[in-house]
Amino acid sequence: YRSRVDVALEAVATLQPPQPALELRLSAGRSFLHTQTKGRQFSRDANLARILELADQLGSAPQRIEAMFSLCANAFGVGEYREVAEVARRIKDYASDPDEPVAVLLSDRFLALSHHYLGEHDVARRLADRVLHYPAGNAHRQYIGHIPKTVSMRILLARTLWIQGACDEAVRVAQEAVDLAADANSQALSQALAMGAIPNAL
């Protein structure tokens, strides 16, 4: 649907009065798409700058968190893992309450991923374990996506355990991720297999 988002972004710029909340949703969606597609006249840097500008204009904590989520996902998709960590740390600041569970959960989830891909596996393991023990009711779907944290964090743990030499435990955790993903959805299952179980089996 990239072409539809491009058309919508061009149209939203002509609306009077301006609708920053709508533009933010579209820009955030476009940010996700950039990791797979380029599209017409699209600049990642300009889009990210606009997302930050719109987030600052809006006083809504959920909208700000959603904007930061899109920035993290985009940076992760293009391999900018240090940028992921920087934005993830800011997520808590964009919440109305620094202890708001969804902000903490989302921040720690992205921090766990960034530390793992930067080779800082002890830190990644601690964060992943913390995310796994958050109450499930605190995770709003629009911030988390289609891969449940119970699956994504086990994938990360399986990879980390293997790298650190705990092979038997890595295989066990990868199988747990596959089992949980099979009960969730096909996207979760494909990730559990492709990112966890199959690499460990190889």
PDB file of C-alpha atoms in Angstrom:
ATOM      1  CA  TYR A   1       0.000   0.000   0.000  1.00  0.00           C
ATOM      2  CA  ARG A   2       3.019   2.291  -0.308  1.00  0.00           C
ATOM      3  CA  SER A   3       1.613   4.171  -3.293  1.00  0.00           C
ATOM      4  CA  ARG A   4      -1.618   4.841  -1.373  1.00  0.00           C
ATOM      5  CA  VAL A   5       0.323   6.278   1.562  1.00  0.00           C
ATOM      6  CA  ASP A   6       2.320   8.502  -0.812  1.00  0.00           C
ATOM      7  CA  VAL A   7      -0.892   9.861  -2.342  1.00  0.00           C
ATOM      8  CA  ALA A   8      -2.440  10.388   1.093  1.00  0.00           C
ATOM      9  CA  LEU A   9       0.624  12.292   2.329  1.00  0.00           C
ATOM     10  CA  GLU A  10       0.431  14.604  -0.663  1.00  0.00           C
ATOM     11  CA  ALA A  11      -3.277  15.175  -0.006  1.00  0.00           C
ATOM     12  CA  VAL A  12      -2.981  15.750   3.743  1.00  0.00           C
ATOM     13  CA  ALA A  13      -0.579  18.640   3.092  1.00  0.00           C
ATOM     14  CA  THR A  14      -3.433  20.528   1.356  1.00  0.00           C
ATOM     15  CA  LEU A  15      -6.003  20.178   4.152  1.00  0.00           C
ATOM     16  CA  GLN A  16      -7.265  23.275   5.931  1.00  0.00           C
ATOM     17  CA  PRO A  17      -7.101  23.500   8.819  1.00  0.00           C
ATOM     18  CA  PRO A  18      -3.955  21.354   9.082  1.00  0.00           C
ATOM     19  CA  GLN A  19      -4.379  17.921  10.639  1.00  0.00           C
ATOM     20  CA  PRO A  20      -1.048  17.057  12.309  1.00  0.00           C
ATOM     21  CA  ALA A  21      -2.395  13.903  13.984  1.00  0.00           C
ATOM     22  CA  LEU A  22      -3.456  12.457  10.633  1.00  0.00           C
ATOM     23  CA  GLU A  23      -0.183  13.477   9.011  1.00  0.00           C
ATOM     24  CA  LEU A  24       1.744  11.843  11.860  1.00  0.00           C
ATOM     25  CA  ARG A  25      -0.099   8.537  11.392  1.00  0.00           C
ATOM     26  CA  LEU A  26       0.628   8.577   7.660  1.00  0.00           C
ATOM     27  CA  SER A  27       4.258   9.598   8.095  1.00  0.00           C
ATOM     28  CA  ALA A  28       4.772   6.888  10.694  1.00  0.00           C
ATOM     29  CA  GLY A  29       3.245   4.317   8.356  1.00  0.00           C
ATOM     30  CA  ARG A  30       5.469   5.531   5.536  1.00  0.00           C
ATOM     31  CA  SER A  31       8.475   5.143   7.796  1.00  0.00           C
ATOM     32  CA  PHE A  32       7.742   1.430   8.213  1.00  0.00           C
ATOM     33  CA  LEU A  33       7.425   0.980   4.461  1.00  0.00           C
ATOM     34  CA  HIS A  34      10.794   2.584   3.724  1.00  0.00           C
ATOM     35  CA  THR A  35      12.672  -0.476   4.905  1.00  0.00           C
ATOM     36  CA  GLN A  36      11.219  -2.485   2.007  1.00  0.00           C
ATOM     37  CA  THR A  37      10.425   0.108  -0.657  1.00  0.00           C
ATOM     38  CA  LYS A  38      11.582   3.518  -1.802  1.00  0.00           C
ATOM     39  CA  GLY A  39       8.611   5.134  -3.550  1.00  0.00           C
ATOM     40  CA  ARG A  40       8.449   8.464  -5.266  1.00  0.00           C
ATOM     41  CA  GLN A  41      10.247  11.525  -3.964  1.00  0.00           C
ATOM     42  CA  PHE A  42      10.780   9.945  -0.565  1.00  0.00           C
ATOM     43  CA  SER A  43      13.562  11.067   1.740  1.00  0.00           C
ATOM     44  CA  ARG A  44      14.065   9.034   4.899  1.00  0.00           C
ATOM     45  CA  ASP A  45      15.800  11.907   6.686  1.00  0.00           C
ATOM     46  CA  ALA A  46      13.070  14.405   5.765  1.00  0.00           C
ATOM     47  CA  ASN A  47      10.331  11.999   6.817  1.00  0.00           C
ATOM     48  CA  LEU A  48      11.977  11.293  10.171  1.00  0.00           C
ATOM     49  CA  ALA A  49      12.507  14.995  10.814  1.00  0.00           C
ATOM     50  CA  ARG A  50       8.839  15.633  10.042  1.00  0.00           C
ATOM     51  CA  ILE A  51       7.739  12.851  12.405  1.00  0.00           C
ATOM     52  CA  LEU A  52       9.739  14.425  15.238  1.00  0.00           C
ATOM     53  CA  GLU A  53       8.325  17.859  14.430  1.00  0.00           C
ATOM     54  CA  LEU A  54       4.749  16.575  14.435  1.00  0.00           C
ATOM     55  CA  ALA A  55       5.315  14.614  17.638  1.00  0.00           C
ATOM     56  CA  ASP A  56       6.507  17.797  19.332  1.00  0.00           C
ATOM     57  CA  GLN A  57       3.418  19.668  18.124  1.00  0.00           C
ATOM     58  CA  LEU A  58       1.038  17.103  19.591  1.00  0.00           C
ATOM     59  CA  GLY A  59       0.577  16.803  23.321  1.00  0.00           C
ATOM     60  CA  SER A  60      -0.764  13.263  23.218  1.00  0.00           C
ATOM     61  CA  ALA A  61       1.487  10.664  24.841  1.00  0.00           C
ATOM     62  CA  PRO A  62       0.122   7.798  22.699  1.00  0.00           C
ATOM     63  CA  GLN A  63       0.765   9.747  19.491  1.00  0.00           C
ATOM     64  CA  ARG A  64       4.276  10.611  20.587  1.00  0.00           C
ATOM     65  CA  ILE A  65       5.007   7.014  21.531  1.00  0.00           C
ATOM     66  CA  GLU A  66       3.641   5.832  18.192  1.00  0.00           C
ATOM     67  CA  ALA A  67       5.961   8.262  16.403  1.00  0.00           C
ATOM     68  CA  MET A  68       8.971   6.989  18.333  1.00  0.00           C
ATOM     69  CA  PHE A  69       7.917   3.419  17.564  1.00  0.00           C
ATOM     70  CA  SER A  70       8.018   4.169  13.835  1.00  0.00           C
ATOM     71  CA  LEU A  71      11.459   5.772  14.154  1.00  0.00           C
ATOM     72  CA  CYS A  72      12.812   2.724  16.004  1.00  0.00           C
ATOM     73  CA  ALA A  73      11.309   0.304  13.505  1.00  0.00           C
ATOM     74  CA  ASN A  74      12.710   2.268  10.581  1.00  0.00           C
ATOM     75  CA  ALA A  75      16.201   2.498  12.071  1.00  0.00           C
ATOM     76  CA  PHE A  76      16.155  -1.209  12.879  1.00  0.00           C
ATOM     77  CA  GLY A  77      15.043  -2.056   9.350  1.00  0.00           C
ATOM     78  CA  VAL A  78      18.018  -0.257   7.809  1.00  0.00           C
ATOM     79  CA  GLY A  79      20.532  -1.601  10.337  1.00  0.00           C
ATOM     80  CA  GLU A  80      21.082   1.615  12.310  1.00  0.00           C
ATOM     81  CA  TYR A  81      21.211  -0.136  15.676  1.00  0.00           C
ATOM     82  CA  ARG A  82      22.775   2.725  17.629  1.00  0.00           C
ATOM     83  CA  GLU A  83      20.007   5.004  16.371  1.00  0.00           C
ATOM     84  CA  VAL A  84      17.487   2.408  17.545  1.00  0.00           C
ATOM     85  CA  ALA A  85      18.966   2.606  21.043  1.00  0.00           C
ATOM     86  CA  GLU A  86      18.978   6.414  21.053  1.00  0.00           C
ATOM     87  CA  VAL A  87      15.337   6.650  20.050  1.00  0.00           C
ATOM     88  CA  ALA A  88      14.310   3.807  22.370  1.00  0.00           C
ATOM     89  CA  ARG A  89      15.733   5.715  25.340  1.00  0.00           C
ATOM     90  CA  ARG A  90      13.670   8.755  24.329  1.00  0.00           C
ATOM     91  CA  ILE A  91      10.416   6.808  24.296  1.00  0.00           C
ATOM     92  CA  LYS A  92      10.067   7.005  28.074  1.00  0.00           C
ATOM     93  CA  ASP A  93      10.461  10.796  27.879  1.00  0.00           C
ATOM     94  CA  TYR A  94       7.577  11.015  25.406  1.00  0.00           C
ATOM     95  CA  ALA A  95       5.154   9.320  27.785  1.00  0.00           C
ATOM     96  CA  SER A  96       3.039  11.471  30.064  1.00  0.00           C
ATOM     97  CA  ASP A  97       4.337   9.409  32.976  1.00  0.00           C
ATOM     98  CA  PRO A  98       7.929   8.053  32.829  1.00  0.00           C
ATOM     99  CA  ASP A  99       6.707   4.848  34.463  1.00  0.00           C
ATOM    100  CA  GLU A 100       3.861   4.336  31.988  1.00  0.00           C
ATOM    101  CA  PRO A 101       4.036   0.577  31.303  1.00  0.00           C
ATOM    102  CA  VAL A 102       3.676   0.730  27.529  1.00  0.00           C
ATOM    103  CA  ALA A 103       6.514   3.240  27.199  1.00  0.00           C
ATOM    104  CA  VAL A 104       8.821   1.171  29.385  1.00  0.00           C
ATOM    105  CA  LEU A 105       7.897  -2.036  27.577  1.00  0.00           C
ATOM    106  CA  LEU A 106       8.432  -0.591  24.113  1.00  0.00           C
ATOM    107  CA  SER A 107      11.682   1.104  25.092  1.00  0.00           C
ATOM    108  CA  ASP A 108      13.141  -2.027  26.650  1.00  0.00           C
ATOM    109  CA  ARG A 109      12.020  -4.182  23.732  1.00  0.00           C
ATOM    110  CA  PHE A 110      13.863  -2.046  21.192  1.00  0.00           C
ATOM    111  CA  LEU A 111      16.855  -1.646  23.507  1.00  0.00           C
ATOM    112  CA  ALA A 112      17.111  -5.429  23.804  1.00  0.00           C
ATOM    113  CA  LEU A 113      17.169  -5.744  20.013  1.00  0.00           C
ATOM    114  CA  SER A 114      19.714  -2.978  19.519  1.00  0.00           C
ATOM    115  CA  HIS A 115      22.090  -4.351  22.182  1.00  0.00           C
ATOM    116  CA  HIS A 116      21.830  -7.833  20.666  1.00  0.00           C
ATOM    117  CA  TYR A 117      22.716  -6.652  17.170  1.00  0.00           C
ATOM    118  CA  LEU A 118      25.522  -4.504  18.543  1.00  0.00           C
ATOM    119  CA  GLY A 119      27.011  -7.600  20.180  1.00  0.00           C
ATOM    120  CA  GLU A 120      26.217  -6.545  23.747  1.00  0.00           C
ATOM    121  CA  HIS A 121      24.561  -9.829  24.617  1.00  0.00           C
ATOM    122  CA  ASP A 122      24.570  -9.729  28.424  1.00  0.00           C
ATOM    123  CA  VAL A 123      22.631  -6.454  28.364  1.00  0.00           C
ATOM    124  CA  ALA A 124      20.294  -7.789  25.678  1.00  0.00           C
ATOM    125  CA  ARG A 125      19.516 -10.886  27.756  1.00  0.00           C
ATOM    126  CA  ARG A 126      18.644  -8.844  30.837  1.00  0.00           C
ATOM    127  CA  LEU A 127      16.358  -6.560  28.864  1.00  0.00           C
ATOM    128  CA  ALA A 128      14.668  -9.408  27.006  1.00  0.00           C
ATOM    129  CA  ASP A 129      13.990 -11.207  30.261  1.00  0.00           C
ATOM    130  CA  ARG A 130      12.519  -8.031  31.742  1.00  0.00           C
ATOM    131  CA  VAL A 131      10.227  -7.569  28.740  1.00  0.00           C
ATOM    132  CA  LEU A 132       9.039 -11.169  29.007  1.00  0.00           C
ATOM    133  CA  HIS A 133       7.940 -10.535  32.590  1.00  0.00           C
ATOM    134  CA  TYR A 134       5.845  -7.436  31.905  1.00  0.00           C
ATOM    135  CA  PRO A 135       2.119  -7.996  32.474  1.00  0.00           C
ATOM    136  CA  ALA A 136       0.567  -8.814  29.095  1.00  0.00           C
ATOM    137  CA  GLY A 137      -2.267  -6.353  29.644  1.00  0.00           C
ATOM    138  CA  ASN A 138       0.125  -3.416  29.516  1.00  0.00           C
ATOM    139  CA  ALA A 139       1.062  -3.918  25.864  1.00  0.00           C
ATOM    140  CA  HIS A 140      -1.151  -1.916  23.501  1.00  0.00           C
ATOM    141  CA  ARG A 141      -1.239  -3.620  20.111  1.00  0.00           C
ATOM    142  CA  GLN A 142      -0.479  -0.575  17.957  1.00  0.00           C
ATOM    143  CA  TYR A 143       2.919  -0.254  19.598  1.00  0.00           C
ATOM    144  CA  ILE A 144       3.845  -3.902  19.499  1.00  0.00           C
ATOM    145  CA  GLY A 145       2.902  -5.197  16.060  1.00  0.00           C
ATOM    146  CA  HIS A 146       1.933  -8.719  15.097  1.00  0.00           C
ATOM    147  CA  ILE A 147       4.822 -10.545  16.768  1.00  0.00           C
ATOM    148  CA  PRO A 148       3.955 -11.142  20.445  1.00  0.00           C
ATOM    149  CA  LYS A 149       6.689 -10.212  22.895  1.00  0.00           C
ATOM    150  CA  THR A 150       6.619 -13.789  24.163  1.00  0.00           C
ATOM    151  CA  VAL A 151       7.820 -14.846  20.706  1.00  0.00           C
ATOM    152  CA  SER A 152      10.129 -11.978  19.718  1.00  0.00           C
ATOM    153  CA  MET A 153      12.056 -11.960  22.980  1.00  0.00           C
ATOM    154  CA  ARG A 154      12.475 -15.749  22.918  1.00  0.00           C
ATOM    155  CA  ILE A 155      13.877 -15.472  19.395  1.00  0.00           C
ATOM    156  CA  LEU A 156      16.381 -12.936  20.690  1.00  0.00           C
ATOM    157  CA  LEU A 157      17.208 -15.075  23.718  1.00  0.00           C
ATOM    158  CA  ALA A 158      17.691 -18.192  21.579  1.00  0.00           C
ATOM    159  CA  ARG A 159      20.113 -16.342  19.310  1.00  0.00           C
ATOM    160  CA  THR A 160      21.977 -14.852  22.261  1.00  0.00           C
ATOM    161  CA  LEU A 161      22.215 -18.126  24.174  1.00  0.00           C
ATOM    162  CA  TRP A 162      23.641 -19.848  21.095  1.00  0.00           C
ATOM    163  CA  ILE A 163      26.245 -17.127  20.592  1.00  0.00           C
ATOM    164  CA  GLN A 164      27.222 -17.399  24.261  1.00  0.00           C
ATOM    165  CA  GLY A 165      27.653 -21.173  24.006  1.00  0.00           C
ATOM    166  CA  ALA A 166      24.533 -22.353  25.846  1.00  0.00           C
ATOM    167  CA  CYS A 167      23.475 -24.478  22.871  1.00  0.00           C
ATOM    168  CA  ASP A 168      21.015 -26.850  24.529  1.00  0.00           C
ATOM    169  CA  GLU A 169      19.201 -23.998  26.235  1.00  0.00           C
ATOM    170  CA  ALA A 170      19.191 -22.026  22.980  1.00  0.00           C
ATOM    171  CA  VAL A 171      17.487 -24.899  21.151  1.00  0.00           C
ATOM    172  CA  ARG A 172      14.909 -25.238  23.934  1.00  0.00           C
ATOM    173  CA  VAL A 173      14.070 -21.515  23.910  1.00  0.00           C
ATOM    174  CA  ALA A 174      13.883 -21.457  20.104  1.00  0.00           C
ATOM    175  CA  GLN A 175      11.387 -24.335  20.218  1.00  0.00           C
ATOM    176  CA  GLU A 176       9.328 -22.445  22.795  1.00  0.00           C
ATOM    177  CA  ALA A 177       9.243 -19.473  20.408  1.00  0.00           C
ATOM    178  CA  VAL A 178       8.060 -21.709  17.553  1.00  0.00           C
ATOM    179  CA  ASP A 179       5.341 -23.316  19.694  1.00  0.00           C
ATOM    180  CA  LEU A 180       4.044 -19.959  20.914  1.00  0.00           C
ATOM    181  CA  ALA A 181       4.218 -18.466  17.421  1.00  0.00           C
ATOM    182  CA  ALA A 182       2.236 -21.343  15.931  1.00  0.00           C
ATOM    183  CA  ASP A 183      -0.637 -20.348  18.223  1.00  0.00           C
ATOM    184  CA  ALA A 184      -0.292 -16.649  17.326  1.00  0.00           C
ATOM    185  CA  ASN A 185      -0.096 -16.035  13.563  1.00  0.00           C
ATOM    186  CA  SER A 186       1.854 -16.994  10.449  1.00  0.00           C
ATOM    187  CA  GLN A 187       4.086 -13.917  10.564  1.00  0.00           C
ATOM    188  CA  ALA A 188       5.188 -14.759  14.094  1.00  0.00           C
ATOM    189  CA  LEU A 189       5.806 -18.377  13.083  1.00  0.00           C
ATOM    190  CA  SER A 190       7.920 -17.422  10.067  1.00  0.00           C
ATOM    191  CA  GLN A 191      10.079 -15.175  12.257  1.00  0.00           C
ATOM    192  CA  ALA A 192      10.468 -17.796  14.971  1.00  0.00           C
ATOM    193  CA  LEU A 193      11.652 -20.280  12.360  1.00  0.00           C
ATOM    194  CA  ALA A 194      13.782 -17.955  10.221  1.00  0.00           C
ATOM    195  CA  MET A 195      15.423 -15.961  13.014  1.00  0.00           C
ATOM    196  CA  GLY A 196      15.586 -18.529  15.810  1.00  0.00           C
ATOM    197  CA  ALA A 197      15.015 -22.234  15.220  1.00  0.00           C
ATOM    198  CA  ILE A 198      16.538 -22.681  11.749  1.00  0.00           C
ATOM    199  CA  PRO A 199      19.789 -20.728  12.374  1.00  0.00           C
ATOM    200  CA  ASN A 200      20.318 -22.697  15.581  1.00  0.00           C
ATOM    201  CA  ALA A 201      19.590 -25.990  13.809  1.00  0.00           C
ATOM    202  CA  LEU A 202      22.095 -25.138  11.079  1.00  0.00           C
TER     203      LEU A 202
END
